[in-house]
mmCIF file of C-alpha atoms and ligand atoms in Angstrom:
data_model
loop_
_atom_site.group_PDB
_atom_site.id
_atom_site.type_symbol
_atom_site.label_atom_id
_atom_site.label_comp_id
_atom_site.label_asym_id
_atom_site.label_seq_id
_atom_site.Cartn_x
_atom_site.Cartn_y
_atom_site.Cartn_z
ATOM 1 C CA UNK A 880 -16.381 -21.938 29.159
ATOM 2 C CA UNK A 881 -13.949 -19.871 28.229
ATOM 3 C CA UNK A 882 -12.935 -20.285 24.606
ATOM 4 C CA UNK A 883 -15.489 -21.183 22.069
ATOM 5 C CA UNK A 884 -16.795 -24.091 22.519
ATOM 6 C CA UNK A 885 -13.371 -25.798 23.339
ATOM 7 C CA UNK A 886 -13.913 -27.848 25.877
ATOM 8 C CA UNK A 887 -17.044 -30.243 25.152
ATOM 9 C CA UNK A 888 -16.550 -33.554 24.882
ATOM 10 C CA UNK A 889 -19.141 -34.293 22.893
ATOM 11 C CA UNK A 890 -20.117 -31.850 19.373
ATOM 12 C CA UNK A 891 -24.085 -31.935 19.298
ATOM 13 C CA UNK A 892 -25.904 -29.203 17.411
ATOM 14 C CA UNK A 893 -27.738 -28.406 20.825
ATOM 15 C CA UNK A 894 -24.754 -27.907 22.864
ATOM 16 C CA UNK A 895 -22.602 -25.807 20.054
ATOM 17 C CA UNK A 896 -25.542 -23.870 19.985
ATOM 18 C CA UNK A 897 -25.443 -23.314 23.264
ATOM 19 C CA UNK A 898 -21.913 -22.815 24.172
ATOM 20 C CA UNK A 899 -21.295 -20.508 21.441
ATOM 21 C CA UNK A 900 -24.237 -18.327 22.457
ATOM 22 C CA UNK A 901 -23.414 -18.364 25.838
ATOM 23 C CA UNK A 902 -19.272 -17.535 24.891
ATOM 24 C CA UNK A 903 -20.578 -14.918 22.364
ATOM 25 C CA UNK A 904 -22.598 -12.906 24.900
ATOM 26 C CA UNK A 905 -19.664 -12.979 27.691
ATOM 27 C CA UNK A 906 -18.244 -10.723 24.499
ATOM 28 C CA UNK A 907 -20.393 -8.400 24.853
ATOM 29 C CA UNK A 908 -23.104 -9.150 22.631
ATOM 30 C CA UNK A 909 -26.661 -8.856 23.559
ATOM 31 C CA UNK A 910 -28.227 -11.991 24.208
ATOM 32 C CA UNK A 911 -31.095 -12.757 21.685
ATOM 33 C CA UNK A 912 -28.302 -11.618 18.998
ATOM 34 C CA UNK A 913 -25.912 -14.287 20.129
ATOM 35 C CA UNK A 914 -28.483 -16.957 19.697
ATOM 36 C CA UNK A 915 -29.472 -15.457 16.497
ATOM 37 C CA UNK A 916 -25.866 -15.224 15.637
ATOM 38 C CA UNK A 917 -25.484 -18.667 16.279
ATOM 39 C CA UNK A 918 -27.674 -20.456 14.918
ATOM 40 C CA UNK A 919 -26.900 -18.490 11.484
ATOM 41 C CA UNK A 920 -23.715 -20.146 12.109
ATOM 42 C CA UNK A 921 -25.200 -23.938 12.769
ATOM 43 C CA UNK A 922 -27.378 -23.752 9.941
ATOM 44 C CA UNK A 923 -25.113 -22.531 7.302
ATOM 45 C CA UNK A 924 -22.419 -25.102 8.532
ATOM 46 C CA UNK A 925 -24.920 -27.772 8.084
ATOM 47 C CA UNK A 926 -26.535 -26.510 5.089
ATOM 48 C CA UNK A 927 -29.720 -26.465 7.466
ATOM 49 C CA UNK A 928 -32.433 -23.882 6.632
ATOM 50 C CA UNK A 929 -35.633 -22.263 8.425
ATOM 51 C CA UNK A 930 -36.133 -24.214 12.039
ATOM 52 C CA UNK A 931 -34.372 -27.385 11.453
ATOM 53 C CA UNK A 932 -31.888 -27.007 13.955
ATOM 54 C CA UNK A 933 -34.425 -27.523 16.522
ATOM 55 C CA UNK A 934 -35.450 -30.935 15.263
ATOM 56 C CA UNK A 935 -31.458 -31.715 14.870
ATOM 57 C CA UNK A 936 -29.822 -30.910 18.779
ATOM 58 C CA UNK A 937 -28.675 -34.224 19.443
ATOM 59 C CA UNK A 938 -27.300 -34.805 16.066
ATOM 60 C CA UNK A 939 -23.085 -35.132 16.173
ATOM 61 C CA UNK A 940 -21.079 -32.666 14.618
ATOM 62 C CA UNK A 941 -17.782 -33.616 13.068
ATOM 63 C CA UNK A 942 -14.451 -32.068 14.449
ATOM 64 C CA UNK A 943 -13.735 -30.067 11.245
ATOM 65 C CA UNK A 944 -16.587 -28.609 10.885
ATOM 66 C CA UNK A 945 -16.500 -28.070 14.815
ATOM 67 C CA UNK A 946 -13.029 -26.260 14.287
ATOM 68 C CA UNK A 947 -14.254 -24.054 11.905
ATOM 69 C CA UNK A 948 -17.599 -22.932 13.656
ATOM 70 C CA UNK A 949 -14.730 -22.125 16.909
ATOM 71 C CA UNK A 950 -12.782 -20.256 14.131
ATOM 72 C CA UNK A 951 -15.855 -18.257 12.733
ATOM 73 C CA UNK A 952 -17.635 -17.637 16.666
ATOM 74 C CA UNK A 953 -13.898 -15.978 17.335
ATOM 75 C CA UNK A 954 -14.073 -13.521 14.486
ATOM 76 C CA UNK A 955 -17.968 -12.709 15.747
ATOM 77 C CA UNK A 956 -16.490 -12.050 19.144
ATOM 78 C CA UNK A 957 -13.887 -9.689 17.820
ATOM 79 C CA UNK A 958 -16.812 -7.657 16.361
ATOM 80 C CA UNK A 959 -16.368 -8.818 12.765
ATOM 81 C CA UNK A 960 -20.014 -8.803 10.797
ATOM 82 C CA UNK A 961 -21.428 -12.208 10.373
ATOM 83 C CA UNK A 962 -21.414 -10.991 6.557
ATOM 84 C CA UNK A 963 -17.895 -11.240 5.679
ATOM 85 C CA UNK A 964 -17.099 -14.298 7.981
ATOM 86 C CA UNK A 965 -19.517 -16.201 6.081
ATOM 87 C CA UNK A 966 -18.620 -14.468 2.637
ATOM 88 C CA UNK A 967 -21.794 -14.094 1.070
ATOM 89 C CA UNK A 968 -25.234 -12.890 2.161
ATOM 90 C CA UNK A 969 -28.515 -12.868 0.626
ATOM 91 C CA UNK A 970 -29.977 -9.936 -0.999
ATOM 92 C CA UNK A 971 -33.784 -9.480 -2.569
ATOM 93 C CA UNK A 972 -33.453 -12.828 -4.787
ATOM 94 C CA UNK A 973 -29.911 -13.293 -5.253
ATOM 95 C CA UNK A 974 -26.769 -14.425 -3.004
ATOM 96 C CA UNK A 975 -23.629 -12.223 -2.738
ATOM 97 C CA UNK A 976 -20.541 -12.733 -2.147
ATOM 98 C CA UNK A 977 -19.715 -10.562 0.413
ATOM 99 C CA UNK A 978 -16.222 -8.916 1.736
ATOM 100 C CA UNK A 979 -14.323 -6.331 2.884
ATOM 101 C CA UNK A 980 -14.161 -5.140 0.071
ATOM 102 C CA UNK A 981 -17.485 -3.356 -0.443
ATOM 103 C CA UNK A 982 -20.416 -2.271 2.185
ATOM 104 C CA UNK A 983 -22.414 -5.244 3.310
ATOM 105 C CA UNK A 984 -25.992 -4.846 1.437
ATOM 106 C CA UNK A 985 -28.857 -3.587 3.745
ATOM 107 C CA UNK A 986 -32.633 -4.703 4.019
ATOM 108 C CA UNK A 987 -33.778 -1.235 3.349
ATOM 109 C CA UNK A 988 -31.773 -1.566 0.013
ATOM 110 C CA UNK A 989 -34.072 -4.153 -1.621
ATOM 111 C CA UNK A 990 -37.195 -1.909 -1.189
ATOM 112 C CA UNK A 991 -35.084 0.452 -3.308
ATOM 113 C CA UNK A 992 -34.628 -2.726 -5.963
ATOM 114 C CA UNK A 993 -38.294 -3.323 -5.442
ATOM 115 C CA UNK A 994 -39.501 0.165 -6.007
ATOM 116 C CA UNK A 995 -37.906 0.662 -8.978
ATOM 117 C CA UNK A 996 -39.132 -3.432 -10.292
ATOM 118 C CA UNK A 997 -42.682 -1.597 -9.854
ATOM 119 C CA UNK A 998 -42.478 1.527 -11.465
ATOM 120 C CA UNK A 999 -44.428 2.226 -14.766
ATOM 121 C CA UNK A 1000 -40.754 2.804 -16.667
ATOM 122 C CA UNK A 1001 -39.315 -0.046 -15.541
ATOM 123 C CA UNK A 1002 -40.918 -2.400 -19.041
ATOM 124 C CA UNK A 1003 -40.170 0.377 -21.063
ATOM 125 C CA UNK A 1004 -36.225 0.795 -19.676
ATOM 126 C CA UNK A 1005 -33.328 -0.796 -21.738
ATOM 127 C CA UNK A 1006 -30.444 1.062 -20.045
ATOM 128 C CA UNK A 1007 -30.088 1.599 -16.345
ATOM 129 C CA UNK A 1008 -27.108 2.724 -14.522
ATOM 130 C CA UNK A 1009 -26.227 2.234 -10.820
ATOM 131 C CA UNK A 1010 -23.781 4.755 -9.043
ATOM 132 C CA UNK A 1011 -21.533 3.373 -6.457
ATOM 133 C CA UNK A 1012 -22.465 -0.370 -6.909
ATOM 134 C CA UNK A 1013 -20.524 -2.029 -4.257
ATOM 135 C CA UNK A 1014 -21.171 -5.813 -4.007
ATOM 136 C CA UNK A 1015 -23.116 -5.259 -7.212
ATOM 137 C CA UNK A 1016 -26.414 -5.489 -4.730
ATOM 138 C CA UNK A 1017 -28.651 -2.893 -6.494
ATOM 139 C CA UNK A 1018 -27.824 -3.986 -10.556
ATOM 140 C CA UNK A 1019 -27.528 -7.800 -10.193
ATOM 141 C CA UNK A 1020 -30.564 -7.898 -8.070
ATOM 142 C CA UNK A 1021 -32.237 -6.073 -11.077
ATOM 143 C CA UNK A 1022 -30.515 -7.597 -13.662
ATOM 144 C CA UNK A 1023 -31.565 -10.788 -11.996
ATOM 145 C CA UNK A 1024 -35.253 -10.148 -12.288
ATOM 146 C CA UNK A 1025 -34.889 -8.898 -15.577
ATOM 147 C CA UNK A 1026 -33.159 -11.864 -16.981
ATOM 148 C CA UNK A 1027 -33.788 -13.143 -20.446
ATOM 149 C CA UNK A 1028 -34.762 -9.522 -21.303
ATOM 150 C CA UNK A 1029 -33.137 -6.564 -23.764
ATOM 151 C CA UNK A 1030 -32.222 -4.458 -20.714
ATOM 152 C CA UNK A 1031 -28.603 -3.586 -20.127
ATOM 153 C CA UNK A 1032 -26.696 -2.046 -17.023
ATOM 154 C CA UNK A 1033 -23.732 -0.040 -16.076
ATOM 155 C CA UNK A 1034 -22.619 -0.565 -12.855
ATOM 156 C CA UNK A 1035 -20.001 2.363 -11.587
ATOM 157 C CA UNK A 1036 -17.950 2.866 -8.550
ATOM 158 C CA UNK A 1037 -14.781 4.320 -7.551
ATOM 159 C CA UNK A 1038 -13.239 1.749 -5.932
ATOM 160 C CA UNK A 1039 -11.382 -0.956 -8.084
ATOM 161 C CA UNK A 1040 -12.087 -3.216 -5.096
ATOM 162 C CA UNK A 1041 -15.424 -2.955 -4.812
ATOM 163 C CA UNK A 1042 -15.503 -3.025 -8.813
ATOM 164 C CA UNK A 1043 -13.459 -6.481 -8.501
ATOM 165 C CA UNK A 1044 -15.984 -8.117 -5.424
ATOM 166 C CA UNK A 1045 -19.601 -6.418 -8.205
ATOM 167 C CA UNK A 1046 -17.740 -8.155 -11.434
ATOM 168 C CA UNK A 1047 -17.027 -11.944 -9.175
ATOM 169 C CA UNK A 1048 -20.862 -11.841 -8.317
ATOM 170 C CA UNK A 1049 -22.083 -10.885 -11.911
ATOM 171 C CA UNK A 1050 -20.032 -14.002 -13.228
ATOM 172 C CA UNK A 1051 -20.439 -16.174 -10.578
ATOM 173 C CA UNK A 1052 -24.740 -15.042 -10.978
ATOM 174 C CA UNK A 1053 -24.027 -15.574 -15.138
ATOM 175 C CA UNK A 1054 -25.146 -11.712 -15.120
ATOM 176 C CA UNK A 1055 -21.836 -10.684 -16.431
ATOM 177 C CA UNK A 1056 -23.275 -10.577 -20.085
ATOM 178 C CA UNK A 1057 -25.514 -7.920 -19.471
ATOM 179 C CA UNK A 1058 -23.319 -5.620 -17.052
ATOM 180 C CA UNK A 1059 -21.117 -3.235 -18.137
ATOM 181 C CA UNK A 1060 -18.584 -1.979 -15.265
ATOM 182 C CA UNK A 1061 -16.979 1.629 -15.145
ATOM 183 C CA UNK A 1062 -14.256 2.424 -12.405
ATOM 184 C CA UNK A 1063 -15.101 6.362 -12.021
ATOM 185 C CA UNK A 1064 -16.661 9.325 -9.929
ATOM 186 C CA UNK A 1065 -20.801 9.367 -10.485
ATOM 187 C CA UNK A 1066 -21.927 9.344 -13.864
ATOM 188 C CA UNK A 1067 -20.251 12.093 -15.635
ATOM 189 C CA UNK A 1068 -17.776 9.355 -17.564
ATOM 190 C CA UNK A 1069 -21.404 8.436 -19.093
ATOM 191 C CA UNK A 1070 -23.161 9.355 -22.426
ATOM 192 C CA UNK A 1071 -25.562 12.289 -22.105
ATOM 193 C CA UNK A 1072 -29.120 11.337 -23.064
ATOM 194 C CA UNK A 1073 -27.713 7.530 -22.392
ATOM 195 C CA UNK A 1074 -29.893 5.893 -19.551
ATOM 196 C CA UNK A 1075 -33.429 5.524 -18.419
ATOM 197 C CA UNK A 1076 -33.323 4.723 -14.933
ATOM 198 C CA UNK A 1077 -30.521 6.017 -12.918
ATOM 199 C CA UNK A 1078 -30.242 4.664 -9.453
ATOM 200 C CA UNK A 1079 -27.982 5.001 -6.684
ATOM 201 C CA UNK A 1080 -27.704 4.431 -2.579
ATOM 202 C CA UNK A 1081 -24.235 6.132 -2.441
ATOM 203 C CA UNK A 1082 -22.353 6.780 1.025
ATOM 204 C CA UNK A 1083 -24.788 9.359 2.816
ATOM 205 C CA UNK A 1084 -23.178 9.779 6.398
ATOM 206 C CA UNK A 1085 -22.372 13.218 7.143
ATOM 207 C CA UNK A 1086 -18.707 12.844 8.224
ATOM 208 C CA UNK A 1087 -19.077 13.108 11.802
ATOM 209 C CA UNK A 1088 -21.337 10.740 12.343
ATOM 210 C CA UNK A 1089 -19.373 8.199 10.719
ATOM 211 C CA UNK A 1090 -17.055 9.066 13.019
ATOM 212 C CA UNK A 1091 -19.288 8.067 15.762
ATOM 213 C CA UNK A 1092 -20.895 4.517 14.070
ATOM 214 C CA UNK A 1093 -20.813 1.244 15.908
ATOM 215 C CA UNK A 1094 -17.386 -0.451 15.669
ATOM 216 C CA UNK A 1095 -18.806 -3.369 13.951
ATOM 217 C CA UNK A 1096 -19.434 -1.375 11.315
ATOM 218 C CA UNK A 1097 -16.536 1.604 11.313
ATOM 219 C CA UNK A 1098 -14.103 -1.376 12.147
ATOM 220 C CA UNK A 1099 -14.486 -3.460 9.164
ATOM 221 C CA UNK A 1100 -17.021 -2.018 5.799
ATOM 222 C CA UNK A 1101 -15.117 0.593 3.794
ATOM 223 C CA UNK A 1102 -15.381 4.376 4.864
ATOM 224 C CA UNK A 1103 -15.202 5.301 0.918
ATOM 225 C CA UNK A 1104 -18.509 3.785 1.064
ATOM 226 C CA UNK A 1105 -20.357 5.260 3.949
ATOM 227 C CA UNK A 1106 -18.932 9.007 4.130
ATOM 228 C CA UNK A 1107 -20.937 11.632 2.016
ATOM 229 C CA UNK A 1108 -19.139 14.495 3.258
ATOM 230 C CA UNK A 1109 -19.895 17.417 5.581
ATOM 231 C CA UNK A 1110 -23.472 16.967 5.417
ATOM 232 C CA UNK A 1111 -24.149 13.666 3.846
ATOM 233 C CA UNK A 1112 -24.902 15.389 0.533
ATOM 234 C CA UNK A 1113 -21.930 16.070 -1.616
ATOM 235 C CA UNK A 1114 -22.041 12.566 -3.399
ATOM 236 C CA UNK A 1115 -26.460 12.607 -3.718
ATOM 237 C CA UNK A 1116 -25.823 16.633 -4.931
ATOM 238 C CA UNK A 1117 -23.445 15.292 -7.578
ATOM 239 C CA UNK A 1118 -25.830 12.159 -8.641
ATOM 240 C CA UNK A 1119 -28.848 15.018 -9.150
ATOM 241 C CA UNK A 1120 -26.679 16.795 -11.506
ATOM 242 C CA UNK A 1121 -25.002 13.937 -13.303
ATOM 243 C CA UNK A 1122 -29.218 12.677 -13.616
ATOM 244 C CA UNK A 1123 -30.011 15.573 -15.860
ATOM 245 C CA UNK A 1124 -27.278 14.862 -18.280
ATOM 246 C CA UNK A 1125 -27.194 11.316 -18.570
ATOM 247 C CA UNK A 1126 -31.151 10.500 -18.376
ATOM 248 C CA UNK A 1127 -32.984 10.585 -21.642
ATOM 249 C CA UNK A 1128 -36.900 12.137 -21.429
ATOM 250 C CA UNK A 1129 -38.807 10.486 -18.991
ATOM 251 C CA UNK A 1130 -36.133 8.690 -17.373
ATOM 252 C CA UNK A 1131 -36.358 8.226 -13.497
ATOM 253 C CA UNK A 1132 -33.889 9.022 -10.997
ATOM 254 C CA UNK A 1133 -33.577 6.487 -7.580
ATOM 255 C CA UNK A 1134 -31.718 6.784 -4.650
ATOM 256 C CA UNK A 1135 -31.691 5.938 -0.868
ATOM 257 C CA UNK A 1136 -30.990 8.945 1.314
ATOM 258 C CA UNK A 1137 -30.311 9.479 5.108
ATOM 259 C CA UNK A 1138 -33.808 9.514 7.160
ATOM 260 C CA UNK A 1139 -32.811 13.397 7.589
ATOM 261 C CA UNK A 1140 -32.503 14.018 4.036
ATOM 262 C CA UNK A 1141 -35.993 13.566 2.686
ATOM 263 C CA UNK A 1142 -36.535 17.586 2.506
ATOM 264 C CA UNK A 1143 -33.070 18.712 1.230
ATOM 265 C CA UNK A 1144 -32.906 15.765 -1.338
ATOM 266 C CA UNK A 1145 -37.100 16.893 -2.683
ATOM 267 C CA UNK A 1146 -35.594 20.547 -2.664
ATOM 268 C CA UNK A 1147 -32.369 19.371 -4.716
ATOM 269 C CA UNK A 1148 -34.348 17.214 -7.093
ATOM 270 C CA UNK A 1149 -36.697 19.846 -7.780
ATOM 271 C CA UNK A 1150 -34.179 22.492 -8.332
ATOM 272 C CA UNK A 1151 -32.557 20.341 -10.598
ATOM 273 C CA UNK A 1152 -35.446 20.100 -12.499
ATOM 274 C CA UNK A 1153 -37.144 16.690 -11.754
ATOM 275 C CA UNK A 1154 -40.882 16.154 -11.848
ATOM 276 C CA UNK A 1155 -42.874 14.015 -9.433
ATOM 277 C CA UNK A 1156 -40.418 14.125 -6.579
ATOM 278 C CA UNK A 1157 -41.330 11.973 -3.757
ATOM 279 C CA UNK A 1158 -39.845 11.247 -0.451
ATOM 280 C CA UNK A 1159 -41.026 7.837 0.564
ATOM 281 C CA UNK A 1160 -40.494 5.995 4.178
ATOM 282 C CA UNK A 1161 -39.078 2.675 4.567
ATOM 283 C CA UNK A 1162 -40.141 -0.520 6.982
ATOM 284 C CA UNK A 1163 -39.109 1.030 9.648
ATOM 285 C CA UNK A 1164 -41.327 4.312 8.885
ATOM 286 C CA UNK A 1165 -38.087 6.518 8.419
ATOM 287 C CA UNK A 1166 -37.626 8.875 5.218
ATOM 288 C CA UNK A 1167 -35.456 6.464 3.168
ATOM 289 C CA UNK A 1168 -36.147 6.791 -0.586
ATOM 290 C CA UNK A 1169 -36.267 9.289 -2.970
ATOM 291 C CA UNK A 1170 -37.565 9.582 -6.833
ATOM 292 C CA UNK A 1171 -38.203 11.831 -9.715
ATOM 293 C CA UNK A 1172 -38.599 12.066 -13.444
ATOM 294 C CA UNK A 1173 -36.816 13.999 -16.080
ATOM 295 C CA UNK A 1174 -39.461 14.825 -18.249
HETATM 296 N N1 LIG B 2087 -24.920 0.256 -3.797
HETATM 297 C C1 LIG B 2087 -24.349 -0.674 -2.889
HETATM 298 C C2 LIG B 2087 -25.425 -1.196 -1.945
HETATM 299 O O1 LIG B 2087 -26.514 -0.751 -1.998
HETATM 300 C C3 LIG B 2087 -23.216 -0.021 -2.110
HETATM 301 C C4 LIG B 2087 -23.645 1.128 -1.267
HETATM 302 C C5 LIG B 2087 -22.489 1.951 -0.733
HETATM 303 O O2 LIG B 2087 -21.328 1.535 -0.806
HETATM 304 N N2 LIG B 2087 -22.808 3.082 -0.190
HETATM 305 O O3 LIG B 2087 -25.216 -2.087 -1.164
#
């Protein structure tokens, strides 16, 4: 086969399945990702979920639908992320909408969300802010777990378009009541003494090294969002500062860091004055998190 999956006569789950593996791998990509690929394709097309598909190979697939799976196992050829062809992706308990407008939300990002769900300030916080929100990931996933409640959240980036892609999810989540967006550079358009939890996973790449990133990635997500300067730091450096004017006593400072910046990030935290500092390790065991308190 040479174009996806063009020349079957007959659309059954099982053989799109198969073909479009089989077409996505003579692109190039590895072969348990093309299945994987592919079968994220099937089962959102079909509104299948978990292992359904299996149960479902001889089942008939309609020529529209067959058109557009073609369409979408082109794009995935062409190294586009399966992300933005599908337009939304799920993150911690929520769904995004997701585009090229704004870095696709990572795994390691909701252990961020979760750390900061289980910290001892988290009942007490009413205001928490979120630097460089992106899709919105980090404050709708919170503001999603904390609905119904008094707390309020101020989502900030630079970008208008990633402002545009954070303020579609809030409505289209009904989270737009309780999130307040600011087009700006960290937190220094904030109140001092205004927030209790500041958290932010802000572009840490050192510039050369974005440079060298896979083209599935440097292709298509925004460098705005992955390029922290020289060494990664400048935009994390800034956040530490911004933290001790903008967090009230007590309030906790969050962010995900590079897995080479644990030490540099304790040292910056604690020069900055922040108690408790800790580096913590993600799934994969890598430095990835990074927390203090203002006291
Ligand atoms: N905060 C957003 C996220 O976690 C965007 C991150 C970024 O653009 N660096 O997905």
């Amino acid at each position: 086969m040479t174009t996806c999956p063009s020349d079957a006569t007959e659309f059954t789950v099982g053989r799109l399945l198969e073909s479009g593996a089989v077409y996505l791998c003579r692109h190039g990509i590895d072969a348990d990702e093309a299945r994987n690929l592919a079968e994220i394709l099937l089962s959102e097309a079909l509104h299948f979920s978990g292992p359904r598909l299996q149960f479902e190979a001889q089942r008939q697939v309609e020529m529209p639908l067959v058109e557009r799976l073609r369409e979408q196992f082109r794009r995935l050829a062409n190294g586009e992320p399966i992300q933005y062809i599908l337009g939304e992706w799920p993150f911690h308990d929520i769904v995004l909408k997701t585009d090229a407008r704004a870095l696709i939300p990572r795994p390691e990002t909701e252990e961020l969300v979760d750390r900061i769900l289980k910290c001892d300030h988290w009942a007490k916080a009413t205001e928490i802010v979120d630097i460089g929100t992106g899709t919105g990931a980090i404050t709708l996933a919170l503001a999603h777990a904390a609905r119904g409640s008094n707390k309020h959240f101020t989502a900030v980036d630079l970008s208008p378009d990633a402002l545009s892609l954070a303020r579609e999810n809030a409505e289209a989540l009904g989270l737009a009541d309780v999130v307040t967006f600011v087009e700006g550079d960290g937190a220094r358009t904030l109140k001092a003494c205004s927030c209790d939890i500041l958290v932010s996973n802000p572009p840490y790449i050192a510039s050369a090294v974005v440079d060298a990133l896979p083209k599935l990635i440097l292709d298509h997500e925004p460098r705005l969002a992955l390029d922290g300067g020289e060494d990664g730091l400048d935009i994390l450096r800034q956040i530490v500062l911004d933290g001790t004017q903008v967090l009230r006593p007590e309030g906790r400072i969050f962010f995900e860091i590079g897995d080479e910046q644990g030490l540099a990030m304790q040292r910056l935290l604690e020069r900055a004055g922040y108690s408790n500092v800790r580096v913590v390790k993600d799934f994969a065991g890598h430095d990835r998190y990074v927390e203090g308190t203002l006291l």
